Amino acid sequence: MTNALVLAGGGVTGIAWETGVLLGLQKSGVNVLENLDLVVGTSAGSTVGAQILSGADLTTLYNLQLSDEHHEINPHIDVELMSLIFGELLQGGGTTNDDQRRKIGALALQAPTVDEPTRRAVIEKRLLSHDWPTTPLVLTAINATTGEFVTWTKDSGISIVDAVASSCAVPSVWPCVSINGARYYDGGLRNSANAVLATGYQMVTVLAPLSAGMGPIVEAELNELRASGSVVRVITADAAAVEAMGPNSLDPRRRKVAAEHGLRQGLTAQF
């Protein structure tokens, strides 16, 4: 049986929650990291994907989320600008087309943020290894000028740090990432999970720390996977986790509680 793991977006709290879920599943006897044939990572999921395939054990990664010491930046958020950007996503029912993504890109390119080197340093410190893993890892991003949805792999000829940074470049919050003369932002602005990239795999496990539910487009992609013969297992953040993580998924102070709720959900998950 071929196995794929899809790790959706959800900010720094999403990174912590997904890490906790994976550890909880492992402790309960459901080790989804065994015999993995593919990992798909979007935004927060790109970080988790790179971390879990780096050779570090889940307990180590979980404890990093519990620590008060971190290298994250608590960003200034322009609520009005972010509402404009994510309004395009909501308008599309949880997905965007190239035209919408170009509009988002134009806003992202003009937004005042920290500079690229400052942000890249954060991603460098997140990743315990700066080498692409041997297990296939697909990370998602969007070309800010053309709106094209792109995927990065070890064969893309770019560093895994740049791939993760681009996938995590929340538009208007973090700078678009320069790669080979183009600028890229968060792949979660296509949709939060991009589960379609796991098409053809027999078992697909999806972790989605979403405060607003999966969304109709994500659900449609999961149903397409099921219709094609995949067994799809999904864990999303429950009401208690969402309340504990709070409304700002980019607040690093919420990492510990997010990880703890992820662990709880992983330990009690019923597939």
mmCIF file of C-alpha atoms in Angstrom:
data_model
loop_
_atom_site.group_PDB
_atom_site.id
_atom_site.type_symbol
_atom_site.label_atom_id
_atom_site.label_comp_id
_atom_site.label_asym_id
_atom_site.label_seq_id
_atom_site.Cartn_x
_atom_site.Cartn_y
_atom_site.Cartn_z
ATOM 1 C CA MET A 1 0.000 0.000 0.000
ATOM 2 C CA THR A 2 1.303 3.454 -0.900
ATOM 3 C CA ASN A 3 1.052 6.101 1.818
ATOM 4 C CA ALA A 4 0.862 9.892 1.577
ATOM 5 C CA LEU A 5 0.759 12.478 4.351
ATOM 6 C CA VAL A 6 -0.796 15.875 3.600
ATOM 7 C CA LEU A 7 0.102 18.671 6.025
ATOM 8 C CA ALA A 8 -2.049 21.775 5.642
ATOM 9 C CA GLY A 9 -1.432 25.398 6.546
ATOM 10 C CA GLY A 10 -2.112 27.012 9.893
ATOM 11 C CA GLY A 11 0.633 29.373 11.050
ATOM 12 C CA VAL A 12 3.071 28.748 13.881
ATOM 13 C CA THR A 13 0.255 27.285 15.985
ATOM 14 C CA GLY A 14 -0.451 24.937 13.094
ATOM 15 C CA ILE A 15 3.163 23.755 13.109
ATOM 16 C CA ALA A 16 2.892 23.006 16.820
ATOM 17 C CA TRP A 17 -0.516 21.334 16.535
ATOM 18 C CA GLU A 18 0.501 19.083 13.634
ATOM 19 C CA THR A 19 3.653 18.047 15.491
ATOM 20 C CA GLY A 20 1.590 17.175 18.557
ATOM 21 C CA VAL A 21 -0.925 15.186 16.510
ATOM 22 C CA LEU A 22 1.833 13.134 14.870
ATOM 23 C CA LEU A 23 3.418 12.346 18.240
ATOM 24 C CA GLY A 24 0.030 11.454 19.735
ATOM 25 C CA LEU A 25 -0.730 9.118 16.846
ATOM 26 C CA GLN A 26 2.665 7.478 17.242
ATOM 27 C CA LYS A 27 2.126 6.995 20.989
ATOM 28 C CA SER A 28 -1.297 5.465 20.330
ATOM 29 C CA GLY A 29 0.185 2.954 17.909
ATOM 30 C CA VAL A 30 -0.693 4.715 14.663
ATOM 31 C CA ASN A 31 2.677 5.780 13.284
ATOM 32 C CA VAL A 32 1.847 7.510 10.014
ATOM 33 C CA LEU A 33 5.540 8.230 9.445
ATOM 34 C CA GLU A 34 6.317 4.565 8.819
ATOM 35 C CA ASN A 35 6.556 3.557 5.160
ATOM 36 C CA LEU A 36 5.727 7.026 3.847
ATOM 37 C CA ASP A 37 5.898 7.376 0.085
ATOM 38 C CA LEU A 38 5.013 11.086 -0.115
ATOM 39 C CA VAL A 39 4.646 14.142 2.096
ATOM 40 C CA VAL A 40 2.790 17.209 0.811
ATOM 41 C CA GLY A 41 3.379 20.387 2.813
ATOM 42 C CA THR A 42 1.636 23.719 2.489
ATOM 43 C CA SER A 43 2.620 26.767 4.545
ATOM 44 C CA ALA A 44 2.872 25.501 8.151
ATOM 45 C CA GLY A 45 2.783 22.015 6.709
ATOM 46 C CA SER A 46 5.913 22.702 4.673
ATOM 47 C CA THR A 47 7.843 23.310 7.894
ATOM 48 C CA VAL A 48 6.454 20.189 9.550
ATOM 49 C CA GLY A 49 7.110 18.110 6.448
ATOM 50 C CA ALA A 50 10.742 19.185 6.320
ATOM 51 C CA GLN A 51 11.158 18.665 10.063
ATOM 52 C CA ILE A 52 9.700 15.164 10.285
ATOM 53 C CA LEU A 53 11.777 13.949 7.323
ATOM 54 C CA SER A 54 14.998 15.452 8.689
ATOM 55 C CA GLY A 55 15.806 12.425 10.835
ATOM 56 C CA ALA A 56 14.748 14.089 14.109
ATOM 57 C CA ASP A 57 12.375 12.086 16.287
ATOM 58 C CA LEU A 58 8.908 13.399 17.042
ATOM 59 C CA THR A 59 9.548 13.780 20.769
ATOM 60 C CA THR A 60 12.423 16.163 20.038
ATOM 61 C CA LEU A 61 10.306 18.165 17.601
ATOM 62 C CA TYR A 62 7.400 18.269 20.072
ATOM 63 C CA ASN A 63 9.617 19.476 22.914
ATOM 64 C CA LEU A 64 10.876 22.302 20.712
ATOM 65 C CA GLN A 65 7.281 23.499 20.439
ATOM 66 C CA LEU A 66 6.878 23.422 24.224
ATOM 67 C CA SER A 67 9.976 25.519 24.817
ATOM 68 C CA ASP A 68 9.730 29.212 25.590
ATOM 69 C CA GLU A 69 12.906 29.681 23.558
ATOM 70 C CA HIS A 70 12.324 30.146 19.860
ATOM 71 C CA HIS A 71 13.414 32.248 16.896
ATOM 72 C CA GLU A 72 9.961 33.201 15.633
ATOM 73 C CA ILE A 73 8.888 36.800 15.018
ATOM 74 C CA ASN A 74 5.572 38.018 16.361
ATOM 75 C CA PRO A 75 4.473 40.014 13.306
ATOM 76 C CA HIS A 76 2.541 43.217 12.950
ATOM 77 C CA ILE A 77 -0.633 42.342 11.071
ATOM 78 C CA ASP A 78 -2.419 44.853 8.870
ATOM 79 C CA VAL A 79 -5.942 43.575 9.454
ATOM 80 C CA GLU A 80 -7.459 45.587 6.618
ATOM 81 C CA LEU A 81 -4.908 44.383 4.069
ATOM 82 C CA MET A 82 -5.122 40.796 5.252
ATOM 83 C CA SER A 83 -8.911 40.953 4.991
ATOM 84 C CA LEU A 84 -8.588 42.058 1.367
ATOM 85 C CA ILE A 85 -6.204 39.224 0.606
ATOM 86 C CA PHE A 86 -8.051 36.431 2.330
ATOM 87 C CA GLY A 87 -11.319 37.810 1.021
ATOM 88 C CA GLU A 88 -10.206 36.575 -2.395
ATOM 89 C CA LEU A 89 -9.825 33.093 -0.928
ATOM 90 C CA LEU A 90 -13.229 33.202 0.739
ATOM 91 C CA GLN A 91 -14.817 34.558 -2.431
ATOM 92 C CA GLY A 92 -13.644 31.413 -4.197
ATOM 93 C CA GLY A 93 -15.070 29.114 -1.543
ATOM 94 C CA GLY A 94 -11.636 28.272 -0.169
ATOM 95 C CA THR A 95 -9.626 28.370 -3.366
ATOM 96 C CA THR A 96 -8.334 30.928 -5.857
ATOM 97 C CA ASN A 97 -7.718 31.135 -9.581
ATOM 98 C CA ASP A 98 -4.696 32.661 -11.317
ATOM 99 C CA ASP A 99 -6.335 36.087 -11.573
ATOM 100 C CA GLN A 100 -7.151 36.192 -7.873
ATOM 101 C CA ARG A 101 -3.662 34.999 -7.032
ATOM 102 C CA ARG A 102 -2.159 37.771 -9.179
ATOM 103 C CA LYS A 103 -4.233 40.334 -7.255
ATOM 104 C CA ILE A 104 -3.043 38.834 -3.986
ATOM 105 C CA GLY A 105 0.526 38.867 -5.278
ATOM 106 C CA ALA A 106 0.328 42.552 -6.178
ATOM 107 C CA LEU A 107 -0.821 43.361 -2.656
ATOM 108 C CA ALA A 108 1.834 41.109 -1.147
ATOM 109 C CA LEU A 109 4.652 42.680 -3.145
ATOM 110 C CA GLN A 110 3.709 46.165 -1.960
ATOM 111 C CA ALA A 111 3.101 45.299 1.694
ATOM 112 C CA PRO A 112 5.555 46.590 4.307
ATOM 113 C CA THR A 113 7.191 43.584 6.010
ATOM 114 C CA VAL A 114 10.500 42.588 7.517
ATOM 115 C CA ASP A 115 13.196 42.100 4.899
ATOM 116 C CA GLU A 116 13.840 38.755 3.221
ATOM 117 C CA PRO A 117 17.120 37.932 5.017
ATOM 118 C CA THR A 118 15.507 38.512 8.424
ATOM 119 C CA ARG A 119 12.622 36.209 7.583
ATOM 120 C CA ARG A 120 14.879 33.607 5.951
ATOM 121 C CA ALA A 121 16.917 33.407 9.153
ATOM 122 C CA VAL A 122 13.764 32.339 10.992
ATOM 123 C CA ILE A 123 13.184 29.489 8.551
ATOM 124 C CA GLU A 124 16.844 28.450 8.728
ATOM 125 C CA LYS A 125 16.543 28.055 12.486
ATOM 126 C CA ARG A 126 13.243 26.141 12.204
ATOM 127 C CA LEU A 127 14.783 23.414 10.084
ATOM 128 C CA LEU A 128 17.069 20.933 11.793
ATOM 129 C CA SER A 129 18.469 19.905 8.415
ATOM 130 C CA HIS A 130 18.998 22.045 5.327
ATOM 131 C CA ASP A 131 19.162 19.040 3.019
ATOM 132 C CA TRP A 132 16.236 17.716 1.035
ATOM 133 C CA PRO A 133 15.087 14.367 2.455
ATOM 134 C CA THR A 134 15.177 11.112 0.536
ATOM 135 C CA THR A 135 11.443 10.557 1.075
ATOM 136 C CA PRO A 136 9.591 12.539 -1.605
ATOM 137 C CA LEU A 137 8.545 15.927 -0.208
ATOM 138 C CA VAL A 138 6.377 18.311 -2.233
ATOM 139 C CA LEU A 139 6.062 21.910 -1.013
ATOM 140 C CA THR A 140 3.696 24.495 -2.455
ATOM 141 C CA ALA A 141 3.995 28.178 -3.326
ATOM 142 C CA ILE A 142 2.528 30.787 -5.679
ATOM 143 C CA ASN A 143 4.300 33.066 -8.154
ATOM 144 C CA ALA A 144 3.409 36.577 -6.962
ATOM 145 C CA THR A 145 3.509 38.088 -10.460
ATOM 146 C CA THR A 146 1.816 35.427 -12.576
ATOM 147 C CA GLY A 147 -0.394 33.783 -9.953
ATOM 148 C CA GLU A 148 0.923 30.383 -10.999
ATOM 149 C CA PHE A 149 0.668 27.636 -8.382
ATOM 150 C CA VAL A 150 4.032 25.883 -8.138
ATOM 151 C CA THR A 151 5.447 22.865 -6.354
ATOM 152 C CA TRP A 152 8.990 22.437 -5.088
ATOM 153 C CA THR A 153 10.818 19.124 -4.719
ATOM 154 C CA LYS A 154 14.440 18.066 -4.330
ATOM 155 C CA ASP A 155 14.624 18.103 -8.136
ATOM 156 C CA SER A 156 13.628 21.781 -8.397
ATOM 157 C CA GLY A 157 17.206 22.945 -7.984
ATOM 158 C CA ILE A 158 16.502 25.239 -5.028
ATOM 159 C CA SER A 159 17.370 25.003 -1.356
ATOM 160 C CA ILE A 160 14.840 23.490 1.009
ATOM 161 C CA VAL A 161 15.134 26.668 3.114
ATOM 162 C CA ASP A 162 13.917 28.791 0.196
ATOM 163 C CA ALA A 163 11.182 26.274 -0.622
ATOM 164 C CA VAL A 164 9.852 26.307 2.941
ATOM 165 C CA ALA A 165 10.231 30.081 3.229
ATOM 166 C CA SER A 166 8.186 30.647 0.066
ATOM 167 C CA SER A 167 5.484 28.233 1.162
ATOM 168 C CA CYS A 168 5.270 30.020 4.527
ATOM 169 C CA ALA A 169 5.314 33.559 3.094
ATOM 170 C CA VAL A 170 1.875 34.676 4.261
ATOM 171 C CA PRO A 171 1.042 37.601 1.947
ATOM 172 C CA SER A 172 1.083 41.030 3.637
ATOM 173 C CA VAL A 173 2.677 39.521 6.762
ATOM 174 C CA TRP A 174 5.981 38.110 5.473
ATOM 175 C CA PRO A 175 8.008 39.141 2.423
ATOM 176 C CA CYS A 176 7.615 37.289 -0.856
ATOM 177 C CA VAL A 177 10.617 35.021 -1.389
ATOM 178 C CA SER A 178 13.037 35.568 -4.260
ATOM 179 C CA ILE A 179 13.843 32.397 -6.204
ATOM 180 C CA ASN A 180 15.533 32.394 -9.621
ATOM 181 C CA GLY A 181 14.452 35.938 -10.452
ATOM 182 C CA ALA A 182 10.816 35.559 -9.378
ATOM 183 C CA ARG A 183 8.963 36.224 -6.105
ATOM 184 C CA TYR A 184 6.771 33.653 -4.372
ATOM 185 C CA TYR A 185 4.267 33.550 -1.544
ATOM 186 C CA ASP A 186 2.292 31.066 0.561
ATOM 187 C CA GLY A 187 0.900 28.034 -1.296
ATOM 188 C CA GLY A 188 -2.057 28.034 1.106
ATOM 189 C CA LEU A 189 -3.584 30.815 -0.969
ATOM 190 C CA ARG A 190 -4.517 28.205 -3.584
ATOM 191 C CA ASN A 191 -6.178 26.237 -0.842
ATOM 192 C CA SER A 192 -5.068 25.308 2.629
ATOM 193 C CA ALA A 193 -4.206 21.644 1.997
ATOM 194 C CA ASN A 194 -3.643 21.079 -1.748
ATOM 195 C CA ALA A 195 -4.574 17.452 -1.164
ATOM 196 C CA VAL A 196 -4.943 16.881 -4.911
ATOM 197 C CA LEU A 197 -1.157 16.425 -4.965
ATOM 198 C CA ALA A 198 -1.668 13.074 -3.206
ATOM 199 C CA THR A 199 -3.732 11.694 -6.093
ATOM 200 C CA GLY A 200 -2.853 8.078 -6.840
ATOM 201 C CA TYR A 201 -1.790 7.117 -3.312
ATOM 202 C CA GLN A 202 -3.784 4.378 -1.632
ATOM 203 C CA MET A 203 -3.744 5.759 1.923
ATOM 204 C CA VAL A 204 -3.814 9.533 2.425
ATOM 205 C CA THR A 205 -3.637 11.034 5.911
ATOM 206 C CA VAL A 206 -4.511 14.738 6.156
ATOM 207 C CA LEU A 207 -3.739 16.992 9.127
ATOM 208 C CA ALA A 208 -5.468 20.356 8.947
ATOM 209 C CA PRO A 209 -5.292 22.821 11.869
ATOM 210 C CA LEU A 210 -8.000 25.038 10.436
ATOM 211 C CA SER A 211 -10.058 27.354 12.609
ATOM 212 C CA ALA A 212 -12.739 27.825 9.963
ATOM 213 C CA GLY A 213 -13.204 24.209 8.870
ATOM 214 C CA MET A 214 -11.866 22.463 5.818
ATOM 215 C CA GLY A 215 -13.771 24.548 3.280
ATOM 216 C CA PRO A 216 -15.783 23.219 0.335
ATOM 217 C CA ILE A 217 -12.889 23.129 -2.122
ATOM 218 C CA VAL A 218 -10.641 21.160 0.223
ATOM 219 C CA GLU A 219 -13.521 18.786 0.935
ATOM 220 C CA ALA A 220 -14.111 18.420 -2.799
ATOM 221 C CA GLU A 221 -10.478 17.445 -3.337
ATOM 222 C CA LEU A 222 -10.682 14.898 -0.537
ATOM 223 C CA ASN A 223 -13.832 13.462 -2.077
ATOM 224 C CA GLU A 224 -12.048 13.240 -5.429
ATOM 225 C CA LEU A 225 -9.283 11.268 -3.749
ATOM 226 C CA ARG A 226 -11.840 8.911 -2.247
ATOM 227 C CA ALA A 227 -13.598 8.527 -5.588
ATOM 228 C CA SER A 228 -10.287 7.588 -7.200
ATOM 229 C CA GLY A 229 -9.832 4.763 -4.698
ATOM 230 C CA SER A 230 -7.779 6.389 -1.926
ATOM 231 C CA VAL A 231 -8.571 5.758 1.714
ATOM 232 C CA VAL A 232 -8.554 9.252 3.244
ATOM 233 C CA ARG A 233 -8.058 9.878 6.957
ATOM 234 C CA VAL A 234 -8.498 13.434 8.225
ATOM 235 C CA ILE A 235 -7.804 15.129 11.542
ATOM 236 C CA THR A 236 -8.725 18.782 11.997
ATOM 237 C CA ALA A 237 -8.384 20.981 15.066
ATOM 238 C CA ASP A 238 -11.410 20.455 17.306
ATOM 239 C CA ALA A 239 -13.308 23.197 19.123
ATOM 240 C CA ALA A 240 -11.167 23.003 22.250
ATOM 241 C CA ALA A 241 -7.959 23.266 20.218
ATOM 242 C CA VAL A 242 -9.268 26.177 18.166
ATOM 243 C CA GLU A 243 -10.304 28.078 21.287
ATOM 244 C CA ALA A 244 -6.980 27.435 23.000
ATOM 245 C CA MET A 245 -4.905 28.459 19.976
ATOM 246 C CA GLY A 246 -6.802 31.735 19.638
ATOM 247 C CA PRO A 247 -7.556 33.868 16.583
ATOM 248 C CA ASN A 248 -3.935 34.680 15.648
ATOM 249 C CA SER A 249 -2.255 31.573 14.247
ATOM 250 C CA LEU A 250 0.992 33.531 13.844
ATOM 251 C CA ASP A 251 1.409 34.236 17.572
ATOM 252 C CA PRO A 252 4.419 32.193 18.763
ATOM 253 C CA ARG A 253 3.234 32.457 22.374
ATOM 254 C CA ARG A 254 0.471 29.972 21.507
ATOM 255 C CA ARG A 255 2.827 27.238 20.304
ATOM 256 C CA LYS A 256 2.882 25.275 23.571
ATOM 257 C CA VAL A 257 -0.869 25.065 24.022
ATOM 258 C CA ALA A 258 -1.320 24.231 20.339
ATOM 259 C CA ALA A 259 1.165 21.359 20.610
ATOM 260 C CA GLU A 260 -0.534 20.045 23.746
ATOM 261 C CA HIS A 261 -3.939 20.017 22.087
ATOM 262 C CA GLY A 262 -2.457 18.356 19.020
ATOM 263 C CA LEU A 263 -0.991 15.626 21.235
ATOM 264 C CA ARG A 264 -4.379 15.152 22.915
ATOM 265 C CA GLN A 265 -6.130 14.807 19.582
ATOM 266 C CA GLY A 266 -3.507 12.430 18.239
ATOM 267 C CA LEU A 267 -3.795 10.187 21.270
ATOM 268 C CA THR A 268 -7.576 9.967 20.949
ATOM 269 C CA ALA A 269 -7.993 10.025 17.155
ATOM 270 C CA GLN A 270 -10.401 7.475 15.701
ATOM 271 C CA PHE A 271 -9.912 6.593 12.054
#
